[in-house]
PDB file of C-alpha atoms in Angstrom:
ATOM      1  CA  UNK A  30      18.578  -8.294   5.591  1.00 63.00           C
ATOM      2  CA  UNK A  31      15.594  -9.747   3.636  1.00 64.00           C
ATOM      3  CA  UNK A  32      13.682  -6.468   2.368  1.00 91.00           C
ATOM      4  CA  UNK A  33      12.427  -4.602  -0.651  1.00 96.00           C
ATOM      5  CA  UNK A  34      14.860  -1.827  -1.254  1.00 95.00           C
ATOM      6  CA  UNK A  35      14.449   0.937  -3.659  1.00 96.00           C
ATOM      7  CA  UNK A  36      16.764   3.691  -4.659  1.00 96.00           C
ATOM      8  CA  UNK A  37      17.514   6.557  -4.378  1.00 97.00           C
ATOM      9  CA  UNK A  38      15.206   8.068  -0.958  1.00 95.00           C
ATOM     10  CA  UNK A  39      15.037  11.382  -2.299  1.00 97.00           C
ATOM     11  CA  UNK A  40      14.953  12.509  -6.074  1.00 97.00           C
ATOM     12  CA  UNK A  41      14.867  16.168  -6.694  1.00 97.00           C
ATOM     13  CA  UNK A  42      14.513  17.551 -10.630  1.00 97.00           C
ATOM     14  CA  UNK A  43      13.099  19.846 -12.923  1.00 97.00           C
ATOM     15  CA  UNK A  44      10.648  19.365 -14.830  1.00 97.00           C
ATOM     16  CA  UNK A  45      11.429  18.057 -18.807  1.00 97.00           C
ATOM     17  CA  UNK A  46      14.221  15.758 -17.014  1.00 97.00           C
ATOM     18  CA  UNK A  47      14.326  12.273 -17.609  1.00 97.00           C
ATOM     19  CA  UNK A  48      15.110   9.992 -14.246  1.00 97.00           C
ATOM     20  CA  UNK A  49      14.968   6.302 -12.869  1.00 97.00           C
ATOM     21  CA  UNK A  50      13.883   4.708  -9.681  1.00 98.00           C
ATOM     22  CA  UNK A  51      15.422   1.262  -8.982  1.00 97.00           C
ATOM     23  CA  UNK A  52      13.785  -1.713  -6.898  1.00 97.00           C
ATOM     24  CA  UNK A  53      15.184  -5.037  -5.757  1.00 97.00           C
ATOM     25  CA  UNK A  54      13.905  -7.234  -3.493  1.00 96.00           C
ATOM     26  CA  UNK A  55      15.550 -10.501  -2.109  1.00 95.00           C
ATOM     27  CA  UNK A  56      12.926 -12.266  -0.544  1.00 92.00           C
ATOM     28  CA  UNK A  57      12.417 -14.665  -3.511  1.00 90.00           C
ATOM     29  CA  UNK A  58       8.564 -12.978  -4.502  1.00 90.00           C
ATOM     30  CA  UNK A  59       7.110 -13.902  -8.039  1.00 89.00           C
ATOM     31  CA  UNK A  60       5.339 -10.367  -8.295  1.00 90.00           C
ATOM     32  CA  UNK A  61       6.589  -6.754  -8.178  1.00 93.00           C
ATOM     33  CA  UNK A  62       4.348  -3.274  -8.360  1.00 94.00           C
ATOM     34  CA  UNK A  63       4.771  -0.003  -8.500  1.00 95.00           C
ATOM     35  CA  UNK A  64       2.625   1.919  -6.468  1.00 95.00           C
ATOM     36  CA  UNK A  65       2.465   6.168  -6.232  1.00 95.00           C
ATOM     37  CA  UNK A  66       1.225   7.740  -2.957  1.00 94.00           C
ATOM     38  CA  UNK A  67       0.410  11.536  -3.896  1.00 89.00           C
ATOM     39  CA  UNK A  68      -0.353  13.697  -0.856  1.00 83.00           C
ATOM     40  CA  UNK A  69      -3.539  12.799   0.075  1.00 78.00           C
ATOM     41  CA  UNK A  70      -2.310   9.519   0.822  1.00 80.00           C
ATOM     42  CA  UNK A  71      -4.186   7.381  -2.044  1.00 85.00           C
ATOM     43  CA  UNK A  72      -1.939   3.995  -3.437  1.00 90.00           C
ATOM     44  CA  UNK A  73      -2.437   4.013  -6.519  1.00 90.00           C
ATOM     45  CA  UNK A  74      -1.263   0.923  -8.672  1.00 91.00           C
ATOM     46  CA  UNK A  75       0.984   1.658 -11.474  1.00 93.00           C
ATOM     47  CA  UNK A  76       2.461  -1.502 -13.028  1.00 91.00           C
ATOM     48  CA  UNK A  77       2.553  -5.437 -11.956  1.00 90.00           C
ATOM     49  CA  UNK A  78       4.890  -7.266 -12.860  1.00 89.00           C
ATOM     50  CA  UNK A  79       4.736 -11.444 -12.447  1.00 86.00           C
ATOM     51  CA  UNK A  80       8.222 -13.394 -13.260  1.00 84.00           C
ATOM     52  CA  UNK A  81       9.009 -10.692 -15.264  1.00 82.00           C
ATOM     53  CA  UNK A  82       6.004 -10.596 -17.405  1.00 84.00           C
ATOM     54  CA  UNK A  83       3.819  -7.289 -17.590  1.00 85.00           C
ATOM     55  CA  UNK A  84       0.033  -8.032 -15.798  1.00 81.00           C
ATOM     56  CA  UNK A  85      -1.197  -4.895 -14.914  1.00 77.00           C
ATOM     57  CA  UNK A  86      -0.604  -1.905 -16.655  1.00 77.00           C
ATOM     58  CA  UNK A  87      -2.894   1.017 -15.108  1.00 78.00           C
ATOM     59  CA  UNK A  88      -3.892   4.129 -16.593  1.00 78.00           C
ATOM     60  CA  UNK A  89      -0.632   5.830 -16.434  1.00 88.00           C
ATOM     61  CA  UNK A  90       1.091   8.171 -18.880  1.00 90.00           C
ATOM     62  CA  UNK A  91       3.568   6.143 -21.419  1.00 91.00           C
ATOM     63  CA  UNK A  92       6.115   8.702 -20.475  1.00 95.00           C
ATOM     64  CA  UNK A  93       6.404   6.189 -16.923  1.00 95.00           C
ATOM     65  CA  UNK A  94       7.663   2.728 -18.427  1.00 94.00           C
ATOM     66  CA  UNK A  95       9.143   0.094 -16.127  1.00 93.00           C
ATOM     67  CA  UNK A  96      11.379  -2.388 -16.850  1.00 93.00           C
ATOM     68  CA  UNK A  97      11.998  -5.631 -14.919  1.00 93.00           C
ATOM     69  CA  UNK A  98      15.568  -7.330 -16.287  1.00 91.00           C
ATOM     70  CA  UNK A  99      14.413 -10.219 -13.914  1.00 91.00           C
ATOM     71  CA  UNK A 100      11.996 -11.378 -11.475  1.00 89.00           C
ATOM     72  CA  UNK A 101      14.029  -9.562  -8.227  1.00 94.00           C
ATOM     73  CA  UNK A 102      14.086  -6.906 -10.129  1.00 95.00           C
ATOM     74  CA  UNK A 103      11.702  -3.887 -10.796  1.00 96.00           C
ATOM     75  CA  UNK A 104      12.958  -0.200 -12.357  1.00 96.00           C
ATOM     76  CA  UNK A 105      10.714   2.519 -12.936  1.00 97.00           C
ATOM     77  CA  UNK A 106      11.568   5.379 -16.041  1.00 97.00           C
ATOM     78  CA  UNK A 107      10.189   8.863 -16.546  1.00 97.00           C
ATOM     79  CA  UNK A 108      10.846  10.614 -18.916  1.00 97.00           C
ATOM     80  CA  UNK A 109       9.753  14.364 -19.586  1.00 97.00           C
ATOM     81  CA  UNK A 110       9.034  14.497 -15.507  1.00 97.00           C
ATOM     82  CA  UNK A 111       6.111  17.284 -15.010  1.00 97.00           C
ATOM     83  CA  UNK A 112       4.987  18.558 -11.648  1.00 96.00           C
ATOM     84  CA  UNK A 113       2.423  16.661 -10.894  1.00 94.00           C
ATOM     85  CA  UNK A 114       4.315  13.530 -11.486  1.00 96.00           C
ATOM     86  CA  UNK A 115       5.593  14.739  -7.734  1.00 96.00           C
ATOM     87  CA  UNK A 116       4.575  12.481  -5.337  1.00 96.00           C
ATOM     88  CA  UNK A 117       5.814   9.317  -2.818  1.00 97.00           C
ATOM     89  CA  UNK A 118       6.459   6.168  -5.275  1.00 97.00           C
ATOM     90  CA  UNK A 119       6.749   2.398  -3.643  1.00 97.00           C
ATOM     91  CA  UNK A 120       7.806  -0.368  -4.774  1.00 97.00           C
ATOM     92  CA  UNK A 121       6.377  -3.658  -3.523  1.00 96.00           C
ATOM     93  CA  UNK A 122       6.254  -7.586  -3.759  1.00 95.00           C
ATOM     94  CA  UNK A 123       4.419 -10.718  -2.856  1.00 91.00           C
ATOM     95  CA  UNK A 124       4.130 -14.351  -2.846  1.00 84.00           C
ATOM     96  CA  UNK A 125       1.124 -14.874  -5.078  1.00 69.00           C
ATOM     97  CA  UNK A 126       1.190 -18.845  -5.471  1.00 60.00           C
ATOM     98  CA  UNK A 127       0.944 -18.682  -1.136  1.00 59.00           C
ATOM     99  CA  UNK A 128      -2.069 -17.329  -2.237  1.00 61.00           C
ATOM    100  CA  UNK A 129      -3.841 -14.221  -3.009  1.00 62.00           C
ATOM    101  CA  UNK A 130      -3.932 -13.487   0.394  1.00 71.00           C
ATOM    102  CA  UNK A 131      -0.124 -13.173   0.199  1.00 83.00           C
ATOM    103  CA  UNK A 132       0.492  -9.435   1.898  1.00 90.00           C
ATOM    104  CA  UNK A 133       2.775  -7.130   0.205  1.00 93.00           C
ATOM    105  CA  UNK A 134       6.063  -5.852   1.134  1.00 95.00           C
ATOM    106  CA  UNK A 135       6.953  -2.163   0.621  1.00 96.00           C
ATOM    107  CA  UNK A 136      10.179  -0.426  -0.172  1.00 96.00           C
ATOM    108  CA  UNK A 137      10.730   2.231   1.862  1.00 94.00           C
ATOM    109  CA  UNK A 138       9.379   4.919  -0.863  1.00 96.00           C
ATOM    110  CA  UNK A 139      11.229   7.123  -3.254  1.00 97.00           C
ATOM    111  CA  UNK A 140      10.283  11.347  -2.985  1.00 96.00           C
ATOM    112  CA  UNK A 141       9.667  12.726  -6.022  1.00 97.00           C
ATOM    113  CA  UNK A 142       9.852  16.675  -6.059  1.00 97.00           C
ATOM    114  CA  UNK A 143      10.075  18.215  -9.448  1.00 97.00           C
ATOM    115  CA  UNK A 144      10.309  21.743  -9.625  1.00 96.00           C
TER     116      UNK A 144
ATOM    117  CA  UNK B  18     -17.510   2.588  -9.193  1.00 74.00           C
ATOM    118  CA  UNK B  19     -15.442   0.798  -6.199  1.00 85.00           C
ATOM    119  CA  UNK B  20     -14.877   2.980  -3.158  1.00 91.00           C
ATOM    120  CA  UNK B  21     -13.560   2.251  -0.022  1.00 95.00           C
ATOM    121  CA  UNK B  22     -14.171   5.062   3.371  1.00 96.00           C
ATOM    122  CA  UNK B  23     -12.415   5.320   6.170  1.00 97.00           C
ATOM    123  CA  UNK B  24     -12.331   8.922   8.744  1.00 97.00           C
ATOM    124  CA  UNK B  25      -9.463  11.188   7.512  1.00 95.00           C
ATOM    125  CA  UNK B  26      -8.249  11.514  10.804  1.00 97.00           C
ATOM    126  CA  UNK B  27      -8.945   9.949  14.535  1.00 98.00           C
ATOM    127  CA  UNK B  28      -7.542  11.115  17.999  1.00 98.00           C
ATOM    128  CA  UNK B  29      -6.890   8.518  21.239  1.00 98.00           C
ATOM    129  CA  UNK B  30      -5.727   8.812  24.296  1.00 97.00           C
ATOM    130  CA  UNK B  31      -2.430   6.777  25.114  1.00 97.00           C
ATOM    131  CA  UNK B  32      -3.816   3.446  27.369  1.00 97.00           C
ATOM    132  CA  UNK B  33      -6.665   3.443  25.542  1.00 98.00           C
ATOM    133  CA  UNK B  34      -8.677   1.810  22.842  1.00 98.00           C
ATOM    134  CA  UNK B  35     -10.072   2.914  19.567  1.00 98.00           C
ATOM    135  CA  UNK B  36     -12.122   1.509  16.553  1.00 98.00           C
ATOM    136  CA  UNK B  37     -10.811   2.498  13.076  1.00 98.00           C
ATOM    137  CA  UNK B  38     -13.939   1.714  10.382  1.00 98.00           C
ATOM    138  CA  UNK B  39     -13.770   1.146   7.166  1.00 98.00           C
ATOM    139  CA  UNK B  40     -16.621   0.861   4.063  1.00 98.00           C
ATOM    140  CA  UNK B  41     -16.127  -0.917   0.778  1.00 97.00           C
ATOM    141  CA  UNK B  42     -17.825  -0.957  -2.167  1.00 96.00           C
ATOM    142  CA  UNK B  43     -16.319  -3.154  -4.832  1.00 94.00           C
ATOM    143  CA  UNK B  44     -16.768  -5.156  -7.720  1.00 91.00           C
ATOM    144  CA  UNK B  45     -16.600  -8.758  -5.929  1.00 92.00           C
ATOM    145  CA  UNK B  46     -14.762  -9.461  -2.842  1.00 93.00           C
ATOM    146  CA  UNK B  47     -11.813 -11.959  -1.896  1.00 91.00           C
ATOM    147  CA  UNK B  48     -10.385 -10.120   1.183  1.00 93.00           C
ATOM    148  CA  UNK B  49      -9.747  -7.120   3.242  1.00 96.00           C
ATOM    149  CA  UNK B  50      -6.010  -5.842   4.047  1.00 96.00           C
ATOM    150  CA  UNK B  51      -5.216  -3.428   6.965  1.00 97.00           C
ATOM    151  CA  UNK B  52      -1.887  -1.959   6.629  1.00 97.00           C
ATOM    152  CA  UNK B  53       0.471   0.574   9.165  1.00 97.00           C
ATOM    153  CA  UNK B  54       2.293   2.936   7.767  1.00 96.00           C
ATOM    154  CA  UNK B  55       4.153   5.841   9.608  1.00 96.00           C
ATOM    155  CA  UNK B  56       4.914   9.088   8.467  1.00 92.00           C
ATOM    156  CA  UNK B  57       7.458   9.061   6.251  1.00 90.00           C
ATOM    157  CA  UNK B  58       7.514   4.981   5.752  1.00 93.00           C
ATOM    158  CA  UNK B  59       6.072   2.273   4.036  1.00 94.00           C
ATOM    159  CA  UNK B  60       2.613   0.250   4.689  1.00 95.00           C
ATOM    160  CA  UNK B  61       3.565  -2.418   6.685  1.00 96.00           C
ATOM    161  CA  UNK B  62       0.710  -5.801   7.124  1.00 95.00           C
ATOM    162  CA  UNK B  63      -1.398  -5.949   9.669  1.00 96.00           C
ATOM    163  CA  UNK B  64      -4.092  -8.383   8.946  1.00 95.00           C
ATOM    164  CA  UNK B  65      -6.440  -9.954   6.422  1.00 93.00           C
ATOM    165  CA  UNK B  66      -9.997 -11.420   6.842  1.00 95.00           C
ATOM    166  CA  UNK B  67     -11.593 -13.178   4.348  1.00 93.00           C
ATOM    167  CA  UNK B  68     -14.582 -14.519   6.385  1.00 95.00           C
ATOM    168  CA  UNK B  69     -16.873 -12.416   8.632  1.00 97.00           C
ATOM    169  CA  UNK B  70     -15.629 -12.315  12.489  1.00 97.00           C
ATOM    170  CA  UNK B  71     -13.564 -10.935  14.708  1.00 97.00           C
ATOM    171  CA  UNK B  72      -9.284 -11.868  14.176  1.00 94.00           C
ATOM    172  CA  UNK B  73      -7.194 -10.885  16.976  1.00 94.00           C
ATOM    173  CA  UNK B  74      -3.521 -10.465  16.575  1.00 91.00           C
ATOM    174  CA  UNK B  75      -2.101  -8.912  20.209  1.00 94.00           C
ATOM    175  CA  UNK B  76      -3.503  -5.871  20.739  1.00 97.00           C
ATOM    176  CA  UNK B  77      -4.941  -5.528  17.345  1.00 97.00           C
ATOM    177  CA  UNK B  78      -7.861  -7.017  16.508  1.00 97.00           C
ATOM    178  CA  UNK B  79      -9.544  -7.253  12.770  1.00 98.00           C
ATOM    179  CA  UNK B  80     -13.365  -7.749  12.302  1.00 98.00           C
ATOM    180  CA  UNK B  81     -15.457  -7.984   8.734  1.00 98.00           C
ATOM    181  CA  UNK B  82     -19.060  -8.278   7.860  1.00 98.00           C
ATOM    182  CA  UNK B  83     -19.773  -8.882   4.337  1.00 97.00           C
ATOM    183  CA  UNK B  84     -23.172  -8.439   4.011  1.00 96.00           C
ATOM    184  CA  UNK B  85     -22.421  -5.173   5.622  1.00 97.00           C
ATOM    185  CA  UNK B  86     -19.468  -4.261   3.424  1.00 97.00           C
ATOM    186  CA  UNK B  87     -17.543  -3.160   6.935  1.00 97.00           C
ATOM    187  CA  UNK B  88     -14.611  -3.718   8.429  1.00 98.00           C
ATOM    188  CA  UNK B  89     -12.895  -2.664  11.504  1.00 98.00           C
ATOM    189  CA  UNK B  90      -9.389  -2.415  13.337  1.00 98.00           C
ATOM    190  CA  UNK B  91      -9.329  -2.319  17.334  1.00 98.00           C
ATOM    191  CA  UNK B  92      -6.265  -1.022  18.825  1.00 98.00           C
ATOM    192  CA  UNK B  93      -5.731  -1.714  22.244  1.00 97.00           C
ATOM    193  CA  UNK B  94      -3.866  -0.220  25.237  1.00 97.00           C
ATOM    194  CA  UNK B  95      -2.805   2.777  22.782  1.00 98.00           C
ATOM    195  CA  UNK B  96       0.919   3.778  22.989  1.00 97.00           C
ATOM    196  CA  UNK B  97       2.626   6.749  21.338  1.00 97.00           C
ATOM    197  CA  UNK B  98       4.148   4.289  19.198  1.00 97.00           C
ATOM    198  CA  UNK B  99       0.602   3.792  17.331  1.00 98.00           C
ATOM    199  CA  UNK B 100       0.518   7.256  15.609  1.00 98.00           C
ATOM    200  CA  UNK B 101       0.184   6.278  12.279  1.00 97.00           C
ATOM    201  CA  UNK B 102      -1.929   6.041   9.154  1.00 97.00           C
ATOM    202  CA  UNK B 103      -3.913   2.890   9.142  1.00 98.00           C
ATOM    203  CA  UNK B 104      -5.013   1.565   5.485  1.00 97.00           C
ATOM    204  CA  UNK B 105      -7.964  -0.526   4.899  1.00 97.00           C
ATOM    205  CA  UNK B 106      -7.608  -1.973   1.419  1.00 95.00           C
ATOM    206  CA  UNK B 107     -10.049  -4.917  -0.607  1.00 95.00           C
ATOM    207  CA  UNK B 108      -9.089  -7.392  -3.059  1.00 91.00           C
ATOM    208  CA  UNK B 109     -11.927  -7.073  -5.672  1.00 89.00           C
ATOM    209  CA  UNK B 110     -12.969  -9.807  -7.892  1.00 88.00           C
ATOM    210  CA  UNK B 111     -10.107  -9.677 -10.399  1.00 83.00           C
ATOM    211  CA  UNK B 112      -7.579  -9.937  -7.263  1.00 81.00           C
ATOM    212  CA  UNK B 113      -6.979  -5.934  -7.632  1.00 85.00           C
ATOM    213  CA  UNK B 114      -6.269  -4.174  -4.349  1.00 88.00           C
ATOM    214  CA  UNK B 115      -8.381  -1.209  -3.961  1.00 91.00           C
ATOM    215  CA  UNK B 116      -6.828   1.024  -1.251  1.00 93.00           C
ATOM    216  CA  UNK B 117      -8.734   3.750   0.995  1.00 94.00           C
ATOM    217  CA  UNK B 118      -7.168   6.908   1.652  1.00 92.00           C
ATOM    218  CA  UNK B 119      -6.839   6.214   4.891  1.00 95.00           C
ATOM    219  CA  UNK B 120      -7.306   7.338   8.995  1.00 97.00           C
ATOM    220  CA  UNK B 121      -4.302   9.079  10.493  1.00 97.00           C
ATOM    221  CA  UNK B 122      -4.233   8.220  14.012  1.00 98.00           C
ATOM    222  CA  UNK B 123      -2.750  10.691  16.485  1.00 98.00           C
ATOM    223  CA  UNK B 124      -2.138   9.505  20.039  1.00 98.00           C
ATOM    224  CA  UNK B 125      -2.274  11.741  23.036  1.00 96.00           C
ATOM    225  CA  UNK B 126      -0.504  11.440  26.596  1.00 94.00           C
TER     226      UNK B 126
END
């Protein structure tokens, strides 16, 4: 199948842990992003990614750094998780040079509960 | 600032139809996204306008006014399967998507 697929579903930790989120998508996109969802339901965008090349890098803390080995390819690092780092994280992709009109594709989210 | 507003939350009866709106104010504007996404799952695409009218896609239909700063998403003939959060989001002038919270849609028999 031609998706966006990130791993794992479910990611359960304490807090002070370090953990990674992996993305991959095989539908050819020049762009990746990491998106968080917290629970009242805002996206907010984390990183961008274009051809492997950093374009947006929001207002997040430096303990989040992503990593992107190639342009099908999108990982996510935290390290020193804290509680309110808890929340829904997606990874997406899209077609740019269609146009910026170019919808994204999700992942199906990764649940992150730190306790 | 840039802000987008849509209703928290919006019930419909199964068979019928219901307007979703949604308010934007952003620096620049060069498109408006409505996105699905069911509990528990990703956004999935709905539709995009660029230019002010009415797009119909099936039973959902997509209209815009700029000068207005509004948008709106018609569902039609309403099945259970429609219960979901529905996501209006703009790409501002720097091709950023700002997202609203967005309207969770429950559907009644």
């Amino acid at each position: 199948d031609t998706a966006v697929s990130q791993t794992p579903k479910y990611l359960v930790t304490q807090m002070g842990n370090d953990k990674s989120i992996k993305c991959e998508q095989n539908l050819g996109h020049d762009t990746m992003y990491w998106y968080k969802q917290d629970s009242k339901k805002f996206l907010k965008i984390m990183f961008s990614y274009n051809n492997k090349e950093l374009i947006i890098n929001e207002t997040v803390p430096n303990r989040f750094s992503p990593k992107s080995p190639d342009k099908a390819h999108l990982n996510l690092h935290i390290n020193s998780l804290e509680l309110g780092d808890s929340a829904v994280y997606f990874c997406a992709s899209s077609r740019p040079v269609d146009g910026f009109n170019s919808p994204l594709h999700f992942g199906n989210g990764t649940r992150l509960t730190v306790t | 600032g840039q802000n987008i507003d849509q209703p928290t939350e919006m019930t419909a009866t199964e068979g019928a139809i219901v307007q979703i709106n949604c308010t934007y104010q952003t620096s620049g504007f060069n498109g408006l996204f409505w996105y699905q996404q069911h509990a528990g799952e990703a956004p999935t695409f709905l539709s995009y306008n660029v230019l002010d009218g009415l797009e119909e896609k099936g039973r959902f239909s997509s209209f815009l006014s700029r000068s207005k700063g509004y948008s709106y998403l018609l569902l039609k003939e309403l099945q259970m399967k429609d219960s979901a959060s529905y996501l209006c989001a703009v790409l501002d002038s720097n091709y950023q998507l700002i997202w609203g919270a967005g309207t969770k849609l429950i559907i009644k028999p």
